[in-house]
Coordinates of C-alpha atoms in Angstrom, one line a residue:
Chain A
M115 CA -40.3 -21.7 3.2
E116 CA -42.9 -22.0 5.8
K117 CA -40.7 -20.3 8.3
I118 CA -39.9 -17.3 6.2
R119 CA -43.6 -16.6 5.5
R120 CA -44.3 -16.8 9.2
N121 CA -41.6 -14.1 9.8
K122 CA -43.0 -11.9 7.2
W123 CA -46.4 -12.1 8.9
R124 CA -44.8 -11.2 12.2
D125 CA -42.8 -8.2 10.6
L126 CA -46.0 -6.9 9.1
L127 CA -47.8 -7.2 12.4
E128 CA -45.1 -5.5 14.3
K129 CA -45.1 -2.6 11.8
V130 CA -48.9 -2.3 12.0
I131 CA -48.8 -2.2 15.8
E132 CA -45.9 0.2 15.9
K133 CA -47.8 2.6 13.6
A134 CA -51.0 2.3 15.6
L135 CA -49.2 3.2 18.7
L136 CA -47.6 6.1 17.0
V137 CA -51.0 7.3 16.0
S138 CA -52.2 7.1 19.5
A139 CA -49.3 9.2 20.7
V140 CA -49.8 11.8 18.1
A141 CA -53.5 11.9 18.8
A142 CA -52.9 12.7 22.5
I143 CA -50.6 15.6 21.6
L144 CA -52.9 16.8 18.9
V145 CA -55.9 16.9 21.3
V146 CA -53.8 19.0 23.7
L147 CA -52.8 21.4 20.9
L148 CA -56.4 21.6 19.5
I149 CA -57.8 22.4 23.0
S150 CA -55.2 25.1 23.7
A151 CA -55.7 26.7 20.2
F152 CA -59.4 26.6 20.7
I153 CA -59.4 28.3 24.1
F154 CA -56.9 30.9 23.0
A155 CA -58.8 31.7 19.8
Q156 CA -62.0 32.1 21.7
G157 CA -60.5 34.1 24.6
W158 CA -58.2 36.3 22.6
P159 CA -60.6 38.8 20.9
V160 CA -62.1 40.0 24.2
I161 CA -58.6 40.2 25.9
Q162 CA -57.5 42.3 22.8
K163 CA -60.6 44.5 23.0
Y164 CA -60.4 45.3 26.7
G165 CA -56.7 44.8 27.4
L166 CA -55.3 42.1 29.7
G167 CA -55.1 44.6 32.6
H168 CA -58.9 44.9 32.5
F169 CA -59.2 41.2 33.3
L170 CA -56.3 40.8 35.7
F171 CA -56.5 43.9 37.9
N172 CA -60.2 44.7 38.0
M173 CA -62.3 43.8 41.1
E174 CA -65.7 43.9 39.4
W175 CA -67.3 41.1 37.3
K176 CA -70.5 42.6 35.7
P177 CA -70.7 40.8 32.3
L178 CA -74.3 42.0 31.7
A179 CA -74.1 45.5 33.0
D180 CA -73.5 48.6 30.9
P181 CA -70.6 49.2 30.5
V182 CA -69.4 45.6 31.0
R183 CA -66.8 44.8 33.5
F184 CA -64.8 41.6 33.3
G185 CA -62.5 41.8 36.3
I186 CA -61.4 38.3 37.4
L187 CA -59.0 39.4 40.1
P188 CA -61.3 38.2 42.9
M189 CA -61.4 34.8 41.2
I190 CA -57.5 34.6 40.8
I191 CA -57.1 35.6 44.5
G192 CA -59.9 33.1 45.4
S193 CA -58.2 30.2 43.6
F194 CA -55.0 30.9 45.2
M195 CA -56.5 31.2 48.7
V196 CA -58.5 27.9 48.4
T197 CA -55.5 26.1 47.0
L198 CA -53.2 27.3 49.7
G199 CA -55.7 26.3 52.3
A200 CA -56.0 22.8 50.8
I201 CA -52.2 22.4 50.9
I202 CA -51.8 23.7 54.4
L203 CA -54.5 21.2 55.6
G204 CA -53.9 18.3 53.2
V205 CA -50.1 18.1 52.9
P206 CA -49.1 17.4 56.6
L207 CA -51.9 14.8 56.8
G208 CA -51.0 13.2 53.5
V209 CA -47.2 13.0 54.2
G210 CA -47.9 11.8 57.7
C211 CA -50.1 9.1 56.4
A212 CA -47.3 8.2 53.8
V213 CA -44.6 8.0 56.4
F214 CA -46.9 5.8 58.6
L215 CA -47.7 3.4 55.6
A216 CA -44.0 3.2 54.5
E217 CA -42.3 3.0 57.9
F218 CA -44.6 1.9 60.6
A219 CA -47.8 0.1 59.4
P220 CA -47.9 -3.7 59.8
R221 CA -48.9 -5.4 56.7
R222 CA -52.4 -6.0 58.0
V223 CA -53.1 -2.3 58.6
N224 CA -51.6 -1.6 55.2
K225 CA -54.1 -3.9 53.6
V226 CA -57.0 -1.9 55.1
V227 CA -55.6 1.6 54.6
R228 CA -54.5 1.3 51.1
P229 CA -57.8 0.2 49.5
G230 CA -59.3 3.0 51.6
I231 CA -57.1 5.6 49.9
E232 CA -57.8 4.2 46.6
L233 CA -61.5 4.5 47.3
L234 CA -61.0 8.0 48.3
A235 CA -59.5 8.8 44.8
G236 CA -62.5 7.1 43.2
I237 CA -65.3 9.1 44.7
P238 CA -66.8 11.6 42.1
S239 CA -66.0 15.1 43.0
V240 CA -69.8 16.2 43.0
V241 CA -70.2 13.6 45.9
Y242 CA -67.4 15.4 47.8
G243 CA -69.2 18.7 47.0
F244 CA -72.5 17.5 48.2
W245 CA -71.1 16.0 51.3
G246 CA -69.3 19.3 52.0
L247 CA -72.5 21.2 51.5
V248 CA -74.6 19.1 54.0
V249 CA -71.9 18.4 56.6
I250 CA -68.9 20.8 56.5
V251 CA -70.8 24.0 55.7
P252 CA -73.5 23.7 58.5
F253 CA -70.7 22.6 60.9
I254 CA -68.6 25.8 60.1
Q255 CA -71.7 28.0 60.2
Q256 CA -72.7 26.7 63.7
N257 CA -69.3 26.5 65.3
L258 CA -67.2 29.2 63.6
G259 CA -69.8 31.6 62.4
G260 CA -70.3 33.2 59.0
R261 CA -72.4 31.6 56.3
G262 CA -70.5 28.3 56.3
M263 CA -70.0 28.4 52.6
S264 CA -66.4 29.8 52.7
V265 CA -62.7 29.5 51.8
L266 CA -62.4 27.2 54.8
A267 CA -65.1 24.8 53.6
A268 CA -63.6 24.6 50.1
S269 CA -60.2 24.1 51.5
I270 CA -61.2 21.3 53.8
V271 CA -63.1 19.5 50.9
L272 CA -60.1 19.9 48.6
A273 CA -57.6 18.9 51.2
I274 CA -59.5 15.5 51.4
M275 CA -59.6 15.3 47.6
I276 CA -55.8 15.8 47.2
L277 CA -55.0 13.2 49.9
P278 CA -54.6 10.2 47.6
T279 CA -52.3 12.1 45.2
V280 CA -50.1 13.3 48.1
I281 CA -50.0 10.0 50.0
N282 CA -49.3 7.7 47.0
I283 CA -46.5 9.9 45.5
S284 CA -44.9 10.6 48.9
E285 CA -45.1 7.0 49.9
D286 CA -43.4 5.8 46.7
S287 CA -40.6 8.4 47.2
I288 CA -40.2 7.3 50.8
R289 CA -40.0 3.6 49.9
A290 CA -37.4 4.5 47.2
V291 CA -34.9 5.8 49.7
P292 CA -32.0 3.3 49.7
R293 CA -32.0 1.0 52.7
E294 CA -28.4 1.8 53.4
Y295 CA -29.3 5.4 54.4
K296 CA -31.7 4.0 57.0
E297 CA -29.3 1.3 58.2
G298 CA -26.5 3.8 58.4
S299 CA -28.6 6.1 60.5
F300 CA -29.6 3.3 62.9
A301 CA -26.0 2.1 63.1
L302 CA -25.0 5.6 64.4
G303 CA -27.6 5.1 67.2
A304 CA -30.4 7.3 65.9
T305 CA -34.0 6.5 66.8
H306 CA -36.6 5.7 64.3
W307 CA -38.2 9.1 64.5
Q308 CA -34.8 10.8 64.2
T309 CA -34.0 8.7 61.2
I310 CA -37.3 9.7 59.6
K311 CA -36.9 13.4 60.3
K312 CA -33.2 13.7 59.4
V313 CA -32.5 11.1 56.8
I314 CA -35.6 9.7 55.1
L315 CA -37.7 12.7 54.7
P316 CA -34.8 14.9 53.3
A317 CA -33.8 12.1 51.0
A318 CA -37.3 11.8 49.7
R319 CA -37.8 15.5 49.5
S320 CA -38.0 15.8 45.7
G321 CA -40.8 13.2 45.6
I322 CA -42.7 14.9 48.3
I323 CA -42.4 18.3 46.5
T324 CA -43.7 16.6 43.4
A325 CA -46.7 15.3 45.4
I326 CA -47.4 18.8 46.7
V327 CA -47.2 20.4 43.3
L328 CA -49.5 17.7 41.7
G329 CA -51.8 18.1 44.6
M330 CA -51.9 21.8 44.0
G331 CA -52.7 21.1 40.3
R332 CA -55.6 19.0 41.4
A333 CA -56.9 21.6 43.8
I334 CA -56.7 24.5 41.4
G335 CA -58.4 22.3 38.7
E336 CA -61.2 21.0 40.9
T337 CA -64.6 22.5 40.0
M338 CA -67.7 20.8 41.0
A339 CA -67.0 20.2 44.7
V340 CA -65.9 23.7 45.1
I341 CA -68.9 25.3 43.4
L342 CA -71.2 23.6 46.0
V343 CA -69.3 24.7 49.2
A344 CA -67.6 28.0 48.3
G345 CA -70.6 30.3 48.1
N346 CA -69.3 31.7 44.7
A347 CA -69.8 35.5 45.4
T348 CA -67.6 37.5 43.1
V349 CA -65.8 39.4 46.0
V350 CA -62.3 39.1 47.4
P351 CA -62.7 37.1 50.7
G352 CA -61.7 39.1 53.8
S353 CA -61.2 36.1 56.0
I354 CA -61.3 32.3 55.7
L355 CA -64.9 32.4 56.7
D356 CA -66.0 34.5 53.8
M357 CA -67.4 33.3 50.4
V358 CA -65.0 32.8 47.5
R359 CA -65.3 32.0 43.8
T360 CA -62.4 30.1 42.1
L361 CA -61.4 30.4 38.5
T362 CA -62.7 27.0 37.5
A363 CA -66.0 27.5 39.4
H364 CA -66.4 30.9 37.7
I365 CA -66.2 29.3 34.2
A366 CA -68.4 26.3 35.0
I367 CA -71.1 28.4 36.7
E368 CA -71.6 30.9 34.0
M369 CA -70.8 29.0 30.9
G370 CA -74.3 27.4 30.7
Y371 CA -76.1 30.5 29.6
A372 CA -73.3 32.9 28.6
A373 CA -73.3 34.3 25.0
G374 CA -71.3 36.7 22.9
E375 CA -68.6 38.7 24.8
H376 CA -69.7 37.2 28.2
Q377 CA -68.8 33.7 26.9
Q378 CA -65.6 34.9 25.3
A379 CA -64.6 36.5 28.7
L380 CA -65.1 33.1 30.2
F381 CA -62.7 31.6 27.7
A382 CA -60.3 34.4 28.6
T383 CA -60.5 33.2 32.2
G384 CA -59.8 29.7 30.8
V385 CA -56.6 31.2 29.2
V386 CA -55.6 32.6 32.6
L387 CA -56.2 29.3 34.2
F388 CA -54.4 27.5 31.5
V389 CA -51.2 29.6 32.0
V390 CA -51.3 29.1 35.8
I391 CA -51.5 25.3 35.4
M392 CA -48.8 25.4 32.8
I393 CA -46.6 27.2 35.2
L394 CA -47.4 24.6 37.9
N395 CA -46.7 21.7 35.6
S396 CA -43.4 23.1 34.5
M397 CA -42.4 23.5 38.2
V398 CA -42.7 19.7 38.4
L399 CA -40.1 19.3 35.6
L400 CA -37.7 21.6 37.5
I401 CA -37.7 19.4 40.6
P402 CA -34.7 17.1 40.5
R403 CA -35.8 13.5 40.2
R404 CA -33.9 12.1 43.2
A405 CA -32.0 13.3 46.2
G406 CA -28.5 14.2 45.2
D407 CA -29.3 14.9 41.6
E408 CA -29.1 18.7 42.1
Chain B
M261 CA -48.1 -20.0 16.5
L262 CA -51.8 -20.3 16.9
K263 CA -51.7 -17.3 19.1
R264 CA -49.8 -15.2 16.5
K265 CA -52.2 -16.2 13.8
F266 CA -55.1 -15.4 16.1
S267 CA -53.9 -11.9 16.8
A268 CA -53.3 -11.3 13.1
V269 CA -56.9 -12.3 12.4
L270 CA -58.0 -10.1 15.2
V271 CA -56.3 -7.0 13.7
L272 CA -57.9 -7.8 10.3
V273 CA -61.4 -8.2 11.8
L274 CA -61.1 -5.0 13.8
A275 CA -60.0 -3.1 10.6
L276 CA -62.9 -4.7 8.7
A277 CA -65.3 -3.7 11.5
M278 CA -64.2 -0.2 11.4
A279 CA -64.6 0.0 7.7
V280 CA -68.1 -1.4 7.9
V281 CA -69.1 1.0 10.6
L282 CA -67.8 3.9 8.7
V283 CA -69.5 3.0 5.5
G284 CA -72.7 2.2 7.5
C285 CA -72.8 5.6 9.0
G286 CA -72.7 7.2 5.5
G287 CA -75.4 5.0 4.3
E288 CA -77.8 5.7 7.1
K289 CA -77.4 9.4 6.7
A290 CA -78.3 9.1 3.0
A291 CA -81.4 7.1 3.9
E292 CA -82.5 9.7 6.3
E293 CA -82.2 12.4 3.8
G294 CA -84.3 10.4 1.5
A295 CA -87.0 10.1 4.1
K296 CA -87.1 13.8 4.5
K297 CA -88.0 14.3 0.9
S298 CA -90.7 11.7 0.7
G299 CA -91.9 10.0 3.9
D300 CA -93.6 12.8 5.9
E301 CA -96.3 14.9 4.3
L302 CA -95.7 17.9 6.6
T303 CA -93.1 20.3 5.2
G304 CA -92.2 23.9 5.6
N305 CA -90.1 26.6 7.3
I306 CA -91.0 28.2 10.7
T307 CA -89.2 31.2 12.1
I308 CA -89.7 31.9 15.8
A309 CA -88.2 35.2 17.0
G310 CA -88.5 37.2 20.2
S311 CA -87.9 36.9 23.9
T312 CA -84.6 35.4 24.9
S313 CA -86.3 33.9 28.0
V314 CA -88.6 31.8 25.7
Q315 CA -85.7 30.9 23.3
P316 CA -84.3 28.0 25.3
L317 CA -87.8 26.4 25.6
S318 CA -88.6 27.1 22.0
E319 CA -85.3 25.5 20.9
E320 CA -86.1 22.4 22.9
L321 CA -89.7 22.2 21.7
A322 CA -88.5 22.9 18.0
Q323 CA -85.9 20.2 18.1
K324 CA -88.4 17.6 19.3
F325 CA -90.9 18.7 16.7
M326 CA -88.4 18.5 13.9
E327 CA -87.4 15.0 15.0
K328 CA -91.0 14.0 14.5
H329 CA -91.4 15.9 11.2
P330 CA -88.2 15.8 9.3
G331 CA -89.7 17.9 6.6
V332 CA -90.1 20.9 8.8
T333 CA -87.3 23.3 9.7
I334 CA -87.7 25.6 12.6
H335 CA -85.4 28.6 13.2
V336 CA -85.4 30.0 16.6
Q337 CA -84.0 33.6 17.1
G338 CA -83.7 35.9 20.0
G339 CA -84.2 39.7 20.0
G340 CA -86.3 40.4 23.0
S341 CA -90.1 40.4 23.6
S342 CA -90.8 43.7 21.9
A343 CA -88.9 42.6 18.9
G344 CA -90.9 39.4 19.0
V345 CA -94.2 41.3 18.9
K346 CA -92.9 43.5 16.1
A347 CA -91.6 40.5 14.0
A348 CA -95.0 38.8 14.4
L349 CA -96.9 42.0 13.3
E350 CA -94.7 42.7 10.4
G351 CA -94.5 39.0 9.3
A352 CA -90.8 39.0 9.7
A353 CA -91.3 35.8 11.7
D354 CA -94.1 33.3 11.7
I355 CA -94.2 33.2 15.4
G356 CA -93.3 36.1 17.7
A357 CA -92.2 35.0 21.2
A358 CA -92.9 37.3 24.2
S359 CA -92.3 36.7 28.0
R360 CA -94.8 39.4 29.0
N361 CA -98.4 40.3 28.4
L362 CA -99.1 42.5 25.4
K363 CA -99.0 46.2 26.1
E364 CA -102.1 48.2 25.2
S365 CA -100.4 49.7 22.3
E366 CA -99.7 46.2 20.9
Q367 CA -103.3 45.0 21.3
G368 CA -106.0 45.1 18.6
K369 CA -103.7 44.7 15.7
G370 CA -104.7 41.2 14.8
L371 CA -102.2 39.3 16.9
V372 CA -103.4 36.0 18.2
E373 CA -102.0 35.0 21.6
H374 CA -101.0 31.4 22.4
K375 CA -100.0 31.1 26.1
I376 CA -97.6 28.1 25.8
A377 CA -96.3 28.1 29.4
I378 CA -96.0 30.3 32.6
D379 CA -92.7 31.0 34.2
G380 CA -93.3 31.2 38.0
I381 CA -90.6 32.0 40.7
A382 CA -91.0 31.0 44.3
I383 CA -89.2 32.9 47.0
V384 CA -88.0 30.3 49.5
T385 CA -86.5 30.0 52.9
N386 CA -85.4 27.2 55.2
A387 CA -88.3 25.1 56.5
E388 CA -87.3 25.9 60.1
N389 CA -87.4 29.7 59.6
T390 CA -91.0 30.2 60.4
G391 CA -90.9 33.8 61.8
V392 CA -91.9 35.4 58.5
D393 CA -94.8 34.1 56.3
D394 CA -95.7 36.8 53.8
L395 CA -93.6 39.3 51.8
T396 CA -94.4 42.0 49.4
V397 CA -92.5 42.2 46.0
E398 CA -90.8 45.5 47.4
Q399 CA -89.6 43.7 50.5
V400 CA -88.2 40.8 48.4
R401 CA -86.4 43.4 46.2
K402 CA -85.0 45.2 49.3
I403 CA -83.8 41.9 50.8
F404 CA -81.9 41.0 47.5
A405 CA -80.6 44.5 47.2
G406 CA -79.1 44.5 50.7
E407 CA -81.5 47.1 52.1
I408 CA -83.2 44.8 54.4
T409 CA -80.5 42.6 56.1
N410 CA -82.0 41.2 59.2
W411 CA -85.1 39.0 59.6
K412 CA -86.0 41.0 62.7
E413 CA -87.0 43.9 60.3
L414 CA -89.6 41.6 58.7
G415 CA -90.9 40.3 62.2
G416 CA -88.8 37.3 62.3
D417 CA -85.8 36.2 64.5
D418 CA -82.9 38.5 65.2
A419 CA -80.5 37.0 62.6
K420 CA -78.8 38.1 59.4
I421 CA -80.6 37.3 56.2
N422 CA -78.3 35.1 54.0
V423 CA -79.1 35.8 50.3
V424 CA -78.7 33.0 47.7
S425 CA -78.9 33.9 44.1
R426 CA -78.2 32.3 40.6
E427 CA -75.4 33.1 38.2
E428 CA -75.3 35.8 35.7
G429 CA -77.2 34.7 32.5
S430 CA -79.4 32.2 34.1
G431 CA -82.9 32.2 32.9
T432 CA -84.3 32.0 36.4
R433 CA -82.1 35.0 37.5
G434 CA -83.2 36.9 34.4
A435 CA -86.9 36.4 35.3
F436 CA -86.3 37.2 38.9
T437 CA -84.5 40.4 37.9
E438 CA -87.3 41.4 35.5
L439 CA -90.2 40.7 37.9
V440 CA -88.6 41.7 41.3
M441 CA -85.5 43.8 40.9
E442 CA -86.8 46.1 38.3
Y443 CA -89.1 48.9 39.6
K444 CA -90.5 52.3 38.7
D445 CA -89.9 55.2 41.0
E446 CA -92.5 58.0 41.7
N447 CA -91.7 59.6 38.3
G448 CA -92.3 56.5 36.5
E449 CA -88.7 56.0 35.6
K450 CA -87.4 52.4 35.3
H451 CA -84.6 51.3 37.6
E452 CA -82.9 47.9 38.4
A453 CA -81.9 47.3 41.9
E454 CA -78.5 45.7 42.1
L455 CA -77.9 42.3 43.8
V456 CA -76.2 42.5 47.2
A457 CA -72.5 41.7 46.9
D458 CA -72.3 39.0 49.5
A459 CA -75.1 37.0 47.9
A460 CA -74.0 33.3 47.6
I461 CA -74.2 32.2 44.0
Q462 CA -75.3 28.6 43.0
S463 CA -75.5 27.4 39.5
S464 CA -78.8 25.4 39.5
N465 CA -82.2 25.4 41.0
G466 CA -81.2 22.2 42.9
A467 CA -78.1 23.7 44.4
V468 CA -80.0 26.8 45.5
R469 CA -82.6 24.5 47.2
T470 CA -79.9 22.5 49.0
T471 CA -78.2 25.6 50.1
V472 CA -81.4 27.1 51.5
A473 CA -82.4 23.7 53.0
N474 CA -79.1 23.7 55.0
D475 CA -79.0 27.3 56.2
K476 CA -81.8 28.4 58.5
Y477 CA -81.6 32.1 57.9
S478 CA -81.2 32.0 54.0
I479 CA -83.4 33.2 51.3
G480 CA -83.4 32.2 47.7
Y481 CA -85.5 31.8 44.6
L482 CA -86.5 28.8 42.6
S483 CA -88.4 27.9 39.5
L484 CA -91.8 26.7 40.7
G485 CA -91.2 23.2 39.6
Y486 CA -88.3 22.8 42.0
L487 CA -90.3 23.4 45.2
D488 CA -90.5 20.6 47.7
D489 CA -90.7 20.0 51.5
S490 CA -87.0 20.8 52.2
V491 CA -87.8 24.5 51.8
R492 CA -90.7 26.8 52.6
A493 CA -92.1 29.2 50.0
F494 CA -93.2 32.7 51.1
K495 CA -96.6 34.0 50.3
I496 CA -96.2 37.0 48.0
E497 CA -98.7 39.7 49.0
G498 CA -100.9 37.1 50.6
V499 CA -100.9 34.6 47.7
E500 CA -99.3 31.2 47.9
A501 CA -96.9 30.1 45.2
T502 CA -98.9 27.3 43.6
A503 CA -99.4 26.4 40.0
E504 CA -103.1 27.1 40.4
N505 CA -102.6 30.6 41.7
I506 CA -100.1 31.2 39.0
V507 CA -102.5 30.0 36.2
A508 CA -105.2 32.1 37.8
G509 CA -102.9 35.1 37.5
E510 CA -103.0 35.8 41.3
Y511 CA -99.3 35.2 42.2
K512 CA -97.3 38.2 41.3
I513 CA -93.8 36.8 40.6
S514 CA -94.7 35.1 37.3
R515 CA -94.9 35.8 33.7
P516 CA -96.5 34.2 30.7
F517 CA -94.6 32.8 27.8
L518 CA -96.6 33.8 24.6
Y519 CA -96.4 32.7 21.0
L520 CA -97.9 35.4 18.8
T521 CA -99.2 34.9 15.3
K522 CA -100.6 37.3 12.9
G523 CA -104.2 36.0 12.5
E524 CA -104.9 32.3 13.1
P525 CA -102.0 30.1 12.3
E526 CA -102.0 27.8 9.3
G527 CA -100.2 24.9 7.9
A528 CA -97.0 23.8 9.6
V529 CA -97.2 26.7 12.0
K530 CA -100.6 25.5 13.1
E531 CA -99.4 21.9 13.4
Y532 CA -96.5 23.1 15.6
I533 CA -98.5 25.3 17.9
D534 CA -101.2 22.6 18.3
W535 CA -98.4 20.1 19.2
V536 CA -96.9 22.5 21.7
F537 CA -100.2 22.1 23.8
S538 CA -100.0 18.3 23.6
S539 CA -99.1 16.5 26.8
E540 CA -95.8 15.4 25.1
A541 CA -94.7 19.0 24.6
Q542 CA -96.1 20.1 27.9
D543 CA -94.1 17.6 29.7
I544 CA -91.0 19.4 28.3
V545 CA -92.5 22.7 29.5
A546 CA -93.1 21.2 33.0
E547 CA -89.4 20.5 33.4
D548 CA -88.8 24.2 34.2
Y549 CA -92.1 26.1 34.0
V550 CA -95.9 25.8 34.8
R551 CA -97.7 23.7 32.2
V552 CA -100.9 25.0 30.5
D553 CA -102.5 21.9 29.1
K554 CA -105.6 22.8 27.1

């Protein structure tokens, strides 16, 4: 008798917990749906009124002029330039660090480097931005010319910010390469570097690509750090030493005081950003999970 | 077994706690509403309409006042300074808000002026850029419009002027545009000079100050409250940017924030305006503007 009652209790508890977990899962999805619905609902009227082309292919952003111009092309180009720069600077560094940690680093070195990387991930982005503004920006201004606030400054700050993502995911995928591959390569007389270049990196390719795509997502989405170092002029940068404004920075900078159509146009910018990030995320799904899966 | 019982109890306690919190919230609200009806003797509706520059300050002040006197409801509306004057004259609003002095045509109609704050803007450069000391409003306009591009033209070093501005929609930028960028030509026609395209845009007074403090040949503008030793404020037509000079009306790049009432205020309106001059309310004013304690 006693035993049966206890089981009943247990079953009930199981059910309650199961339902509670289901609610959490549904809540997460619901939040995503609500946010997208809200952004689209807010941004749609102004897109409809002026036409999508007005936003996407117009070089001028004059939300308070008469007539208003809501061209976000400079911001779209800016976002891509800054992100590309961050990838070019950050990925070789990150993958190099991942190879070192997975293949060469003695345990003692690993014990120092790993918490260091985790710490890097934990620094708030505004701190990166502030550091960029007082260190990177004057450095660029004094040594390379221009105003300092530039595509380059933003790319450097972002490259550092995406390092933890790139390093962690790359290292995991390098460690996941089966031992037999490496042993087979050594058995054939290949050196360590030859093995890394010809066997390990190709085998870990999909993981490394995932790392790059997630790093790109981080770079495109980053706002606060970029605002402080990019200069934020609404013009298309002619060189990497020119000022730039990214899509996220654009929304964050003007949202504070925007009203009416100006505000809706910023939501429309959010719609564009949303679509870009969705495309990026679906790219991750297309990457085969492991070498040999394709 | 003990563990299982314990977790069952935990779930129950959590559920109970949630229920209590939910019910508690409802109860509190009801109690608050009760207090509105009886506790405070001051009741009434106040409508403030007018300048969109004064609006954010009015909203902040009104919110604080309504917290202190739950029986009073204050509606804050925009419309512009002229609309504010008109609304006060016609009695459409209890208080008209204006961010300029009354024109001659508006004086002598029984409006009482209450200067609740002064908005002052300092034109700043890097502390090390000491070649130029004094600017005229016209020179400032030409610098920000890109007509004067080198410090040499003003008697300073041979270096490009790096302009730093605020984002579209910002109150400080609005005031700067109104006080500096707008001008009348020989025929008395009103024009607005357009901001130079390669101006860096920062989204707060603090960020503008840091940018200017790190770039020797930059120029920017700040609300007076944000001046500190890291930047140097220009004299404007021989007058230093200090709170005293602004209160005395000597410093050109400033404007009063006025509350206008038709005749002397009474009742809740009087209580509100009196409170606006208290040190508690003026502390709120001083966050962004020059205080005018009586």
